[in-house]
Amino acid sequence: MIRLRDVSFRYDTAGPGGAALRQVSFDVPQGGFRWLLGPSGAGKSSLLRLLALGARPTSGRLEVLGAAVDGARRAALARLRRRIGIVQQDFRLLPDLPVFDNIALPLRLQRRPEDEIRDEVRAILDWVGLGERAASRPPQLSGGEQQRVAIARAVIHRPALILADEPTNALDEYQAGRLMELFRDLAGLGTTIVVATHNDTLIRRYPAHALELAQGRLVRDG
Ligand code: ADP
Ligand code: ADP
């Protein structure tokens, strides 16, 4: 599902020696769950960016959803990207669109019928406890509510791969627990999930296989 072999990554703006990822190799099978750990600056966001097909490795081999990213054409990458659900640290919601339409975006990209979209969005709005907020715009919501919208948007189209960067940092303990239960259920159904976090309480409550980065190198895979 995910395979990296000696993947290195350097931002165009980085100085000499300033690689964000250094010869990282690991696999994640379909239905695998991975914590992605490491201090600030270790390379977690950069790794998630590569897995989200938002950048290509500077060197090394990367396969995502079984496809080699290196030689892939842009159109092929765009098709793959639609099978990935992403929760970004800063949510990336569209501020001028109602919550309903923010969440519906991945389904509209799939050209699903509007009546199906309405049912699916209603159901997930209820699950994240925002049934009354469908018509609100993201700037009217609290941080925790915005994060729940971002989570709903990331999972609504049942992606094969979910990538989440600190998806619980604006949630309370109860909501964070529900998200972890959802991830566990989705992984059980074959969804591959990678979650970057600093939340030690959560990691202790939900022990799982961890990938740990330090200064761009993978220092733990287990
Ligand atoms: P965190 O540890 O919370 O992930 P960082 O401090 O690594 O955050 O980065 C915060 C933001 O600044 C990110 O969007 C990152 O892409 C950007 N950033 C970090 N380091 C650099 C850099 N050397 N040059 C340009 N942008 C950077
Ligand atoms: P983390 O998410 O673990 O905090 P990052 O992937 O954000 O780590 O950062 C890894 C390294 O890449 C850091 O040295 C950071 O300064 C650098 N970096 C991150 N974003 C950028 C960017 N946009 N341009 C240049 N360097 C960056």
mmCIF file of C-alpha atoms and ligand atoms in Angstrom:
data_model
loop_
_atom_site.group_PDB
_atom_site.id
_atom_site.type_symbol
_atom_site.label_atom_id
_atom_site.label_comp_id
_atom_site.label_asym_id
_atom_site.label_seq_id
_atom_site.Cartn_x
_atom_site.Cartn_y
_atom_site.Cartn_z
ATOM 1 C CA MET A 1 0.000 0.000 0.000
ATOM 2 C CA ILE A 2 2.834 2.345 0.994
ATOM 3 C CA ARG A 3 6.478 1.565 0.244
ATOM 4 C CA LEU A 4 9.492 3.837 0.649
ATOM 5 C CA ARG A 5 13.028 2.845 -0.294
ATOM 6 C CA ASP A 6 15.829 5.250 0.576
ATOM 7 C CA VAL A 7 13.549 8.237 0.156
ATOM 8 C CA SER A 8 15.235 11.588 0.665
ATOM 9 C CA PHE A 9 13.539 14.946 0.368
ATOM 10 C CA ARG A 10 14.941 18.460 0.302
ATOM 11 C CA TYR A 11 12.948 21.659 -0.101
ATOM 12 C CA ASP A 12 14.071 23.807 -3.036
ATOM 13 C CA THR A 13 14.699 26.629 -0.569
ATOM 14 C CA ALA A 14 16.764 24.516 1.850
ATOM 15 C CA GLY A 15 20.502 25.174 2.164
ATOM 16 C CA PRO A 16 23.195 22.520 1.691
ATOM 17 C CA GLY A 17 22.841 19.698 4.203
ATOM 18 C CA GLY A 18 19.251 20.781 4.839
ATOM 19 C CA ALA A 19 17.403 17.612 3.856
ATOM 20 C CA ALA A 20 13.997 17.211 5.512
ATOM 21 C CA LEU A 21 14.040 13.405 4.984
ATOM 22 C CA ARG A 22 17.152 11.226 4.733
ATOM 23 C CA GLN A 23 17.064 7.735 3.190
ATOM 24 C CA VAL A 24 13.793 6.710 4.758
ATOM 25 C CA SER A 25 12.593 3.149 4.064
ATOM 26 C CA PHE A 26 9.451 1.470 5.381
ATOM 27 C CA ASP A 27 6.276 -0.336 4.289
ATOM 28 C CA VAL A 28 2.694 -0.011 5.473
ATOM 29 C CA PRO A 29 0.326 -2.808 4.407
ATOM 30 C CA GLN A 30 -3.276 -2.218 3.441
ATOM 31 C CA GLY A 31 -5.345 -1.768 6.616
ATOM 32 C CA GLY A 32 -2.228 -0.841 8.608
ATOM 33 C CA PHE A 33 -2.336 1.896 11.266
ATOM 34 C CA ARG A 34 0.823 3.880 12.058
ATOM 35 C CA TRP A 35 1.568 6.598 14.546
ATOM 36 C CA LEU A 36 4.057 9.065 13.070
ATOM 37 C CA LEU A 37 6.207 10.440 15.885
ATOM 38 C CA GLY A 38 9.174 12.737 16.395
ATOM 39 C CA PRO A 39 10.014 16.206 17.689
ATOM 40 C CA SER A 40 9.202 19.406 15.831
ATOM 41 C CA GLY A 41 11.341 19.669 12.708
ATOM 42 C CA ALA A 42 11.928 15.885 12.504
ATOM 43 C CA GLY A 43 10.248 15.650 9.101
ATOM 44 C CA LYS A 44 6.713 14.429 9.906
ATOM 45 C CA SER A 45 4.898 17.054 7.833
ATOM 46 C CA SER A 46 7.333 16.562 4.957
ATOM 47 C CA LEU A 47 6.722 12.810 5.001
ATOM 48 C CA LEU A 48 2.957 13.332 5.060
ATOM 49 C CA ARG A 49 3.318 15.736 2.142
ATOM 50 C CA LEU A 50 5.116 13.073 0.072
ATOM 51 C CA LEU A 51 2.524 10.431 1.006
ATOM 52 C CA ALA A 52 -0.255 12.872 0.042
ATOM 53 C CA LEU A 53 1.420 13.243 -3.372
ATOM 54 C CA GLY A 54 1.951 16.952 -2.709
ATOM 55 C CA ALA A 55 5.664 16.675 -3.555
ATOM 56 C CA ARG A 56 7.964 14.085 -5.118
ATOM 57 C CA PRO A 57 10.997 12.594 -3.373
ATOM 58 C CA THR A 58 14.327 14.219 -4.260
ATOM 59 C CA SER A 59 15.707 10.672 -4.495
ATOM 60 C CA GLY A 60 14.606 7.129 -3.683
ATOM 61 C CA ARG A 61 11.521 5.118 -4.517
ATOM 62 C CA LEU A 62 8.016 5.914 -3.303
ATOM 63 C CA GLU A 63 4.895 3.836 -3.892
ATOM 64 C CA VAL A 64 1.505 4.995 -2.653
ATOM 65 C CA LEU A 65 -1.691 2.947 -3.137
ATOM 66 C CA GLY A 66 0.433 0.437 -4.994
ATOM 67 C CA ALA A 67 1.524 2.948 -7.663
ATOM 68 C CA ALA A 68 5.082 4.194 -8.209
ATOM 69 C CA VAL A 69 5.037 7.962 -7.691
ATOM 70 C CA ASP A 70 8.434 8.688 -9.275
ATOM 71 C CA GLY A 71 7.539 8.413 -12.945
ATOM 72 C CA ALA A 72 3.792 8.965 -12.622
ATOM 73 C CA ARG A 73 2.096 11.599 -14.737
ATOM 74 C CA ARG A 74 0.247 14.478 -13.123
ATOM 75 C CA ALA A 75 -3.163 13.133 -14.203
ATOM 76 C CA ALA A 76 -2.388 9.749 -12.654
ATOM 77 C CA LEU A 77 -1.293 11.441 -9.423
ATOM 78 C CA ALA A 78 -4.497 13.518 -9.380
ATOM 79 C CA ARG A 79 -6.573 10.304 -9.689
ATOM 80 C CA LEU A 80 -4.614 8.679 -6.861
ATOM 81 C CA ARG A 81 -5.008 11.775 -4.708
ATOM 82 C CA ARG A 82 -8.804 11.418 -4.806
ATOM 83 C CA ARG A 83 -8.429 8.091 -2.990
ATOM 84 C CA ILE A 84 -6.559 9.765 -0.130
ATOM 85 C CA GLY A 85 -8.232 11.577 2.772
ATOM 86 C CA ILE A 86 -6.148 14.276 4.421
ATOM 87 C CA VAL A 87 -6.567 16.105 7.730
ATOM 88 C CA GLN A 88 -4.128 19.010 7.752
ATOM 89 C CA GLN A 89 -2.941 20.697 10.884
ATOM 90 C CA ASP A 90 -4.503 24.006 9.840
ATOM 91 C CA PHE A 91 -7.699 22.324 8.511
ATOM 92 C CA ARG A 92 -7.610 24.054 5.060
ATOM 93 C CA LEU A 93 -11.373 24.573 4.983
ATOM 94 C CA LEU A 94 -12.850 26.889 2.365
ATOM 95 C CA PRO A 95 -14.006 29.876 4.440
ATOM 96 C CA ASP A 96 -16.699 31.097 2.047
ATOM 97 C CA LEU A 97 -18.406 27.711 1.646
ATOM 98 C CA PRO A 98 -20.967 26.387 4.150
ATOM 99 C CA VAL A 99 -19.850 23.459 6.310
ATOM 100 C CA PHE A 100 -22.128 21.176 4.242
ATOM 101 C CA ASP A 101 -20.346 22.016 0.988
ATOM 102 C CA ASN A 102 -16.882 21.793 2.535
ATOM 103 C CA ILE A 103 -17.654 18.218 3.583
ATOM 104 C CA ALA A 104 -19.361 17.382 0.260
ATOM 105 C CA LEU A 105 -16.313 18.358 -1.831
ATOM 106 C CA PRO A 106 -14.739 14.891 -2.193
ATOM 107 C CA LEU A 107 -18.125 13.409 -3.197
ATOM 108 C CA ARG A 108 -18.716 16.169 -5.736
ATOM 109 C CA LEU A 109 -15.274 15.440 -7.233
ATOM 110 C CA GLN A 110 -16.540 11.875 -7.691
ATOM 111 C CA ARG A 111 -19.694 13.274 -9.366
ATOM 112 C CA ARG A 112 -21.976 11.420 -6.987
ATOM 113 C CA PRO A 113 -25.726 12.223 -7.277
ATOM 114 C CA GLU A 114 -26.850 15.133 -5.080
ATOM 115 C CA ASP A 115 -29.430 13.078 -3.150
ATOM 116 C CA GLU A 116 -26.721 10.591 -2.145
ATOM 117 C CA ILE A 117 -24.432 13.454 -1.208
ATOM 118 C CA ARG A 118 -27.137 14.955 0.997
ATOM 119 C CA ASP A 119 -27.651 11.687 2.870
ATOM 120 C CA GLU A 120 -23.931 10.998 3.327
ATOM 121 C CA VAL A 121 -23.122 14.529 4.503
ATOM 122 C CA ARG A 122 -26.114 14.555 6.899
ATOM 123 C CA ALA A 123 -24.995 11.255 8.411
ATOM 124 C CA ILE A 124 -21.425 12.327 8.968
ATOM 125 C CA LEU A 125 -22.475 15.747 10.302
ATOM 126 C CA ASP A 126 -24.496 13.926 12.945
ATOM 127 C CA TRP A 127 -21.549 11.644 13.722
ATOM 128 C CA VAL A 128 -19.226 14.616 14.352
ATOM 129 C CA GLY A 129 -22.005 16.383 16.320
ATOM 130 C CA LEU A 130 -22.410 19.264 13.882
ATOM 131 C CA GLY A 131 -25.895 18.475 12.572
ATOM 132 C CA GLU A 132 -27.021 22.010 13.440
ATOM 133 C CA ARG A 133 -24.042 23.690 11.767
ATOM 134 C CA ALA A 134 -24.494 22.588 8.146
ATOM 135 C CA ALA A 135 -25.187 26.128 6.946
ATOM 136 C CA SER A 136 -22.457 27.842 9.001
ATOM 137 C CA ARG A 137 -19.249 29.085 7.425
ATOM 138 C CA PRO A 138 -15.963 27.753 8.901
ATOM 139 C CA PRO A 139 -14.881 31.137 10.369
ATOM 140 C CA GLN A 140 -18.048 31.067 12.545
ATOM 141 C CA LEU A 141 -16.950 27.793 14.161
ATOM 142 C CA SER A 142 -14.645 27.062 17.091
ATOM 143 C CA GLY A 143 -11.283 25.400 16.432
ATOM 144 C CA GLY A 144 -12.604 22.037 17.600
ATOM 145 C CA GLU A 145 -15.659 22.318 15.348
ATOM 146 C CA GLN A 146 -13.474 23.228 12.373
ATOM 147 C CA GLN A 147 -11.263 20.240 13.067
ATOM 148 C CA ARG A 148 -14.316 17.981 13.106
ATOM 149 C CA VAL A 149 -15.388 19.398 9.724
ATOM 150 C CA ALA A 150 -11.892 18.678 8.382
ATOM 151 C CA ILE A 151 -12.117 15.095 9.704
ATOM 152 C CA ALA A 152 -15.569 14.608 8.163
ATOM 153 C CA ARG A 153 -14.285 15.845 4.801
ATOM 154 C CA ALA A 154 -11.258 13.529 4.997
ATOM 155 C CA VAL A 155 -13.291 10.358 5.554
ATOM 156 C CA ILE A 156 -16.612 10.936 3.758
ATOM 157 C CA HIS A 157 -15.523 9.407 0.452
ATOM 158 C CA ARG A 158 -14.130 6.297 2.176
ATOM 159 C CA PRO A 159 -10.587 6.842 0.989
ATOM 160 C CA ALA A 160 -8.172 3.916 0.785
ATOM 161 C CA LEU A 161 -5.549 5.950 2.675
ATOM 162 C CA ILE A 162 -6.029 8.520 5.458
ATOM 163 C CA LEU A 163 -3.213 10.911 6.408
ATOM 164 C CA ALA A 164 -3.740 13.058 9.469
ATOM 165 C CA ASP A 165 -1.455 15.719 10.967
ATOM 166 C CA GLU A 166 -2.300 16.292 14.648
ATOM 167 C CA PRO A 167 -5.983 15.505 14.036
ATOM 168 C CA THR A 168 -6.891 15.773 17.724
ATOM 169 C CA ASN A 169 -5.087 18.954 18.761
ATOM 170 C CA ALA A 170 -8.329 20.974 18.908
ATOM 171 C CA LEU A 171 -10.510 18.138 20.246
ATOM 172 C CA ASP A 172 -11.384 17.251 23.823
ATOM 173 C CA GLU A 173 -10.493 13.813 25.192
ATOM 174 C CA TYR A 174 -13.926 12.350 24.434
ATOM 175 C CA GLN A 175 -13.901 13.505 20.813
ATOM 176 C CA ALA A 176 -10.300 12.394 20.357
ATOM 177 C CA GLY A 177 -11.294 8.953 21.638
ATOM 178 C CA ARG A 178 -14.206 8.745 19.187
ATOM 179 C CA LEU A 179 -11.878 9.671 16.328
ATOM 180 C CA MET A 180 -9.471 6.913 17.347
ATOM 181 C CA GLU A 181 -12.362 4.404 17.471
ATOM 182 C CA LEU A 182 -13.336 5.509 13.963
ATOM 183 C CA PHE A 183 -9.769 5.077 12.722
ATOM 184 C CA ARG A 184 -9.644 1.619 14.310
ATOM 185 C CA ASP A 185 -12.901 0.613 12.602
ATOM 186 C CA LEU A 186 -11.748 2.008 9.240
ATOM 187 C CA ALA A 187 -8.398 0.205 9.502
ATOM 188 C CA GLY A 188 -10.328 -3.001 10.248
ATOM 189 C CA LEU A 189 -12.205 -2.425 6.976
ATOM 190 C CA GLY A 190 -8.923 -2.140 5.042
ATOM 191 C CA THR A 191 -8.189 1.600 5.184
ATOM 192 C CA THR A 192 -4.520 2.435 5.688
ATOM 193 C CA ILE A 193 -4.001 5.225 8.227
ATOM 194 C CA VAL A 194 -0.997 7.358 9.230
ATOM 195 C CA VAL A 195 -1.414 9.828 12.093
ATOM 196 C CA ALA A 196 1.274 12.335 13.110
ATOM 197 C CA THR A 197 0.912 13.443 16.705
ATOM 198 C CA HIS A 198 2.585 14.767 19.835
ATOM 199 C CA ASN A 199 -0.350 13.648 21.991
ATOM 200 C CA ASP A 200 1.316 11.262 24.468
ATOM 201 C CA THR A 201 -1.916 10.555 26.322
ATOM 202 C CA LEU A 202 -3.549 9.416 23.101
ATOM 203 C CA ILE A 203 -0.566 7.269 22.094
ATOM 204 C CA ARG A 204 -0.658 5.554 25.503
ATOM 205 C CA ARG A 205 -4.406 4.972 25.282
ATOM 206 C CA TYR A 206 -4.153 3.604 21.731
ATOM 207 C CA PRO A 207 -0.857 1.742 21.465
ATOM 208 C CA ALA A 208 0.015 0.920 17.851
ATOM 209 C CA HIS A 209 2.912 0.424 15.475
ATOM 210 C CA ALA A 210 4.922 3.652 15.324
ATOM 211 C CA LEU A 211 7.184 5.286 12.765
ATOM 212 C CA GLU A 212 9.510 7.710 14.500
ATOM 213 C CA LEU A 213 11.614 10.355 12.796
ATOM 214 C CA ALA A 214 14.594 12.253 14.182
ATOM 215 C CA GLN A 215 16.320 14.884 12.049
ATOM 216 C CA GLY A 216 14.854 13.397 8.887
ATOM 217 C CA ARG A 217 15.906 9.819 9.626
ATOM 218 C CA LEU A 218 13.604 6.931 10.521
ATOM 219 C CA VAL A 219 14.756 5.790 13.968
ATOM 220 C CA ARG A 220 11.890 3.424 14.808
ATOM 221 C CA ASP A 221 9.541 1.199 12.829
ATOM 222 C CA GLY A 222 7.669 -1.006 15.269
HETATM 223 P P1 ADP B 1 5.568 21.844 13.237
HETATM 224 O O1 ADP B 1 6.715 21.348 14.006
HETATM 225 O O2 ADP B 1 4.480 22.347 14.123
HETATM 226 O O3 ADP B 1 5.112 20.901 12.177
HETATM 227 P P2 ADP B 1 7.372 23.687 11.865
HETATM 228 O O4 ADP B 1 7.924 24.643 12.821
HETATM 229 O O5 ADP B 1 8.215 22.554 11.391
HETATM 230 O O6 ADP B 1 5.984 23.184 12.451
HETATM 231 O O7 ADP B 1 6.846 24.439 10.549
HETATM 232 C C1 ADP B 1 5.799 25.362 10.578
HETATM 233 C C2 ADP B 1 5.558 25.845 9.161
HETATM 234 O O8 ADP B 1 6.699 26.538 8.659
HETATM 235 C C3 ADP B 1 5.285 24.722 8.196
HETATM 236 O O9 ADP B 1 4.268 25.129 7.276
HETATM 237 C C4 ADP B 1 6.593 24.510 7.458
HETATM 238 O O10 ADP B 1 6.347 24.048 6.128
HETATM 239 C C5 ADP B 1 7.180 25.888 7.477
HETATM 240 N N1 ADP B 1 8.655 25.815 7.586
HETATM 241 C C6 ADP B 1 9.345 25.188 8.538
HETATM 242 N N2 ADP B 1 10.664 25.317 8.356
HETATM 243 C C7 ADP B 1 10.808 26.087 7.238
HETATM 244 C C8 ADP B 1 11.939 26.585 6.522
HETATM 245 N N3 ADP B 1 13.198 26.305 6.897
HETATM 246 N N4 ADP B 1 11.714 27.350 5.445
HETATM 247 C C9 ADP B 1 10.450 27.602 5.050
HETATM 248 N N5 ADP B 1 9.355 27.159 5.680
HETATM 249 C C10 ADP B 1 9.523 26.410 6.763
HETATM 250 P P1 ADP B 2 7.842 18.254 11.506
HETATM 251 O O1 ADP B 2 6.537 18.161 10.803
HETATM 252 O O2 ADP B 2 8.297 16.954 12.097
HETATM 253 O O3 ADP B 2 7.877 19.359 12.482
HETATM 254 P P2 ADP B 2 8.850 19.255 8.983
HETATM 255 O O4 ADP B 2 8.633 18.202 7.967
HETATM 256 O O5 ADP B 2 7.897 20.401 9.051
HETATM 257 O O6 ADP B 2 8.964 18.564 10.419
HETATM 258 O O7 ADP B 2 10.307 19.847 8.830
HETATM 259 C C1 ADP B 2 11.452 19.048 8.513
HETATM 260 C C2 ADP B 2 12.578 19.954 8.122
HETATM 261 O O8 ADP B 2 12.244 20.586 6.887
HETATM 262 C C3 ADP B 2 12.853 21.067 9.118
HETATM 263 O O9 ADP B 2 14.250 21.282 9.123
HETATM 264 C C4 ADP B 2 12.128 22.254 8.535
HETATM 265 O O10 ADP B 2 12.758 23.432 8.922
HETATM 266 C C5 ADP B 2 12.281 22.001 7.042
HETATM 267 N N1 ADP B 2 11.138 22.571 6.279
HETATM 268 C C6 ADP B 2 9.811 22.326 6.498
HETATM 269 N N2 ADP B 2 9.057 22.997 5.619
HETATM 270 C C7 ADP B 2 9.927 23.655 4.807
HETATM 271 C C8 ADP B 2 9.771 24.504 3.681
HETATM 272 N N3 ADP B 2 8.551 24.816 3.209
HETATM 273 N N4 ADP B 2 10.893 25.010 3.095
HETATM 274 C C9 ADP B 2 12.112 24.691 3.571
HETATM 275 N N5 ADP B 2 12.329 23.889 4.617
HETATM 276 C C10 ADP B 2 11.256 23.372 5.242
#
